[in-house]
Amino acid sequence: MLRYTLMRLGIFVGCFVVVWALVYSGVAPRGLGASNGMWMIMLALVVSAPISFVALRKERDRASERIAPRLDRSIDRVKSNLAANRSQEDEADDVARTPAPAGAPAKDTAEDTAEDTDAGNAKPAESGPDSENAKASEGVKAS
């Protein structure tokens, strides 16, 4: 892999030298103002990419043959970790959804309602003529 990287860098440097010579000889256009250096780098990248793609095909294939087994092992490890996590989540979900046994005490819903009322999540049920006046006055306040 290091060999491929160094070869790729060498091709880029060669292209940069050629682009630099062309720009300063006036054959290739200059960049605007201070952007001349960036222009030459971008132009060298555009020229070196297809050259590297064609010229370094064999070296790229050799590097990928060395990397592929390690990549396969890490992919397998990640997949097994995901499967283990998924099964743990499924087990926890199954336990949470399992109904309580018939002999177990039921949860007191009155306590839940009181907690919701204290937290402001639910309003207590009101009835009678006073509650209608209160609802009407709330409507006036909301307007």
PDB file of C-alpha atoms in Angstrom, residues 21-125:
ATOM      1  CA  ALA A  21       6.359  24.832 -16.460  1.00  0.00           C
ATOM      2  CA  LEU A  22       3.365  25.270 -18.769  1.00  0.00           C
ATOM      3  CA  VAL A  23       1.826  28.018 -16.626  1.00  0.00           C
ATOM      4  CA  TYR A  24       5.028  30.008 -16.256  1.00  0.00           C
ATOM      5  CA  SER A  25       5.911  29.635 -19.949  1.00  0.00           C
ATOM      6  CA  GLY A  26       2.484  31.062 -20.839  1.00  0.00           C
ATOM      7  CA  VAL A  27       1.124  27.947 -22.573  1.00  0.00           C
ATOM      8  CA  ALA A  28      -1.441  27.264 -19.813  1.00  0.00           C
ATOM      9  CA  PRO A  29      -3.463  30.108 -18.279  1.00  0.00           C
ATOM     10  CA  ARG A  30      -2.483  31.597 -14.921  1.00  0.00           C
ATOM     11  CA  GLY A  31      -4.809  31.718 -11.925  1.00  0.00           C
ATOM     12  CA  LEU A  32      -6.341  34.998 -10.820  1.00  0.00           C
ATOM     13  CA  GLY A  33      -4.316  36.947  -8.273  1.00  0.00           C
ATOM     14  CA  ALA A  34      -3.000  34.797  -5.429  1.00  0.00           C
ATOM     15  CA  SER A  35      -4.894  31.716  -6.625  1.00  0.00           C
ATOM     16  CA  ASN A  36      -2.169  30.723  -9.094  1.00  0.00           C
ATOM     17  CA  GLY A  37      -0.700  28.078  -6.748  1.00  0.00           C
ATOM     18  CA  MET A  38      -4.091  26.536  -6.087  1.00  0.00           C
ATOM     19  CA  TRP A  39      -4.846  26.582  -9.809  1.00  0.00           C
ATOM     20  CA  MET A  40      -1.654  24.653 -10.547  1.00  0.00           C
ATOM     21  CA  ILE A  41      -2.376  22.084  -7.805  1.00  0.00           C
ATOM     22  CA  MET A  42      -5.928  21.514  -9.073  1.00  0.00           C
ATOM     23  CA  LEU A  43      -4.752  21.222 -12.666  1.00  0.00           C
ATOM     24  CA  ALA A  44      -2.026  18.753 -11.650  1.00  0.00           C
ATOM     25  CA  LEU A  45      -4.620  16.654  -9.763  1.00  0.00           C
ATOM     26  CA  VAL A  46      -6.927  16.584 -12.766  1.00  0.00           C
ATOM     27  CA  VAL A  47      -4.099  15.513 -15.064  1.00  0.00           C
ATOM     28  CA  SER A  48      -2.514  12.963 -12.663  1.00  0.00           C
ATOM     29  CA  ALA A  49      -5.738  11.127 -11.754  1.00  0.00           C
ATOM     30  CA  PRO A  50      -6.346   9.398 -15.123  1.00  0.00           C
ATOM     31  CA  ILE A  51      -2.629   8.742 -15.571  1.00  0.00           C
ATOM     32  CA  SER A  52      -2.483   7.033 -12.155  1.00  0.00           C
ATOM     33  CA  PHE A  53      -5.642   5.079 -12.891  1.00  0.00           C
ATOM     34  CA  VAL A  54      -4.136   3.557 -16.028  1.00  0.00           C
ATOM     35  CA  ALA A  55      -0.449   3.344 -15.087  1.00  0.00           C
ATOM     36  CA  LEU A  56      -0.887   1.945 -11.563  1.00  0.00           C
ATOM     37  CA  ARG A  57      -3.589  -0.663 -12.256  1.00  0.00           C
ATOM     38  CA  LYS A  58      -1.350  -3.660 -11.428  1.00  0.00           C
ATOM     39  CA  GLU A  59      -0.004  -2.087  -8.258  1.00  0.00           C
ATOM     40  CA  ARG A  60      -3.525  -1.156  -7.154  1.00  0.00           C
ATOM     41  CA  ASP A  61      -4.667  -4.758  -7.691  1.00  0.00           C
ATOM     42  CA  ARG A  62      -1.729  -6.076  -5.630  1.00  0.00           C
ATOM     43  CA  ALA A  63      -2.509  -3.673  -2.811  1.00  0.00           C
ATOM     44  CA  SER A  64      -6.195  -4.624  -2.825  1.00  0.00           C
ATOM     45  CA  GLU A  65      -5.292  -8.345  -2.654  1.00  0.00           C
ATOM     46  CA  ARG A  66      -3.322  -7.665   0.525  1.00  0.00           C
ATOM     47  CA  ILE A  67      -6.054  -5.524   2.065  1.00  0.00           C
ATOM     48  CA  ALA A  68      -9.085  -7.663   1.140  1.00  0.00           C
ATOM     49  CA  PRO A  69      -8.599 -10.461   3.749  1.00  0.00           C
ATOM     50  CA  ARG A  70      -8.176  -7.948   6.576  1.00  0.00           C
ATOM     51  CA  LEU A  71     -11.196  -6.036   5.370  1.00  0.00           C
ATOM     52  CA  ASP A  72     -13.278  -9.234   5.217  1.00  0.00           C
ATOM     53  CA  ARG A  73     -12.281 -10.112   8.792  1.00  0.00           C
ATOM     54  CA  SER A  74     -13.237  -6.681  10.071  1.00  0.00           C
ATOM     55  CA  ILE A  75     -16.536  -6.745   8.201  1.00  0.00           C
ATOM     56  CA  ASP A  76     -17.324 -10.174   9.689  1.00  0.00           C
ATOM     57  CA  ARG A  77     -16.449  -8.887  13.166  1.00  0.00           C
ATOM     58  CA  VAL A  78     -18.707  -5.847  12.752  1.00  0.00           C
ATOM     59  CA  LYS A  79     -21.562  -8.012  11.471  1.00  0.00           C
ATOM     60  CA  SER A  80     -21.253 -10.412  14.418  1.00  0.00           C
ATOM     61  CA  ASN A  81     -21.224  -7.477  16.857  1.00  0.00           C
ATOM     62  CA  LEU A  82     -24.337  -6.043  15.207  1.00  0.00           C
ATOM     63  CA  ALA A  83     -26.075  -9.428  15.366  1.00  0.00           C
ATOM     64  CA  ALA A  84     -25.189  -9.771  19.067  1.00  0.00           C
ATOM     65  CA  ASN A  85     -26.503  -6.282  19.816  1.00  0.00           C
ATOM     66  CA  ARG A  86     -29.664  -6.922  17.820  1.00  0.00           C
ATOM     67  CA  SER A  87     -30.352 -10.158  19.718  1.00  0.00           C
ATOM     68  CA  GLN A  88     -29.819  -8.360  23.053  1.00  0.00           C
ATOM     69  CA  GLU A  89     -32.298  -5.668  22.016  1.00  0.00           C
ATOM     70  CA  ASP A  90     -34.784  -8.310  20.884  1.00  0.00           C
ATOM     71  CA  GLU A  91     -34.496 -10.154  24.204  1.00  0.00           C
ATOM     72  CA  ALA A  92     -35.011  -6.945  26.181  1.00  0.00           C
ATOM     73  CA  ASP A  93     -37.982  -6.033  24.012  1.00  0.00           C
ATOM     74  CA  ASP A  94     -39.504  -9.500  24.438  1.00  0.00           C
ATOM     75  CA  VAL A  95     -39.136  -9.260  28.219  1.00  0.00           C
ATOM     76  CA  ALA A  96     -40.754  -5.819  28.247  1.00  0.00           C
ATOM     77  CA  ARG A  97     -43.692  -6.973  26.115  1.00  0.00           C
ATOM     78  CA  THR A  98     -44.340 -10.219  27.962  1.00  0.00           C
ATOM     79  CA  PRO A  99     -47.586  -9.946  29.949  1.00  0.00           C
ATOM     80  CA  ALA A 100     -47.384 -10.332  33.719  1.00  0.00           C
ATOM     81  CA  PRO A 101     -48.249 -13.799  35.110  1.00  0.00           C
ATOM     82  CA  ALA A 102     -51.819 -14.335  36.311  1.00  0.00           C
ATOM     83  CA  GLY A 103     -50.819 -14.404  40.012  1.00  0.00           C
ATOM     84  CA  ALA A 104     -48.807 -11.165  39.877  1.00  0.00           C
ATOM     85  CA  PRO A 105     -50.360  -8.033  41.390  1.00  0.00           C
ATOM     86  CA  ALA A 106     -51.726  -5.582  38.859  1.00  0.00           C
ATOM     87  CA  LYS A 107     -50.294  -2.095  38.645  1.00  0.00           C
ATOM     88  CA  ASP A 108     -52.426   0.472  40.451  1.00  0.00           C
ATOM     89  CA  THR A 109     -53.850   2.842  37.851  1.00  0.00           C
ATOM     90  CA  ALA A 110     -55.009   5.340  40.461  1.00  0.00           C
ATOM     91  CA  GLU A 111     -51.389   6.085  41.364  1.00  0.00           C
ATOM     92  CA  ASP A 112     -50.539   6.567  37.685  1.00  0.00           C
ATOM     93  CA  THR A 113     -53.392   9.064  37.290  1.00  0.00           C
ATOM     94  CA  ALA A 114     -52.309  10.983  40.374  1.00  0.00           C
ATOM     95  CA  GLU A 115     -48.724  11.117  39.154  1.00  0.00           C
ATOM     96  CA  ASP A 116     -49.844  12.368  35.743  1.00  0.00           C
ATOM     97  CA  THR A 117     -52.027  15.033  37.366  1.00  0.00           C
ATOM     98  CA  ASP A 118     -49.177  16.198  39.613  1.00  0.00           C
ATOM     99  CA  ALA A 119     -46.818  16.361  36.661  1.00  0.00           C
ATOM    100  CA  GLY A 120     -49.311  18.431  34.688  1.00  0.00           C
ATOM    101  CA  ASN A 121     -49.762  15.756  32.033  1.00  0.00           C
ATOM    102  CA  ALA A 122     -53.476  15.187  32.642  1.00  0.00           C
ATOM    103  CA  LYS A 123     -56.251  17.429  33.934  1.00  0.00           C
ATOM    104  CA  PRO A 124     -58.603  16.116  36.590  1.00  0.00           C
ATOM    105  CA  ALA A 125     -62.114  15.446  35.373  1.00  0.00           C
TER     106      ALA A 125
END
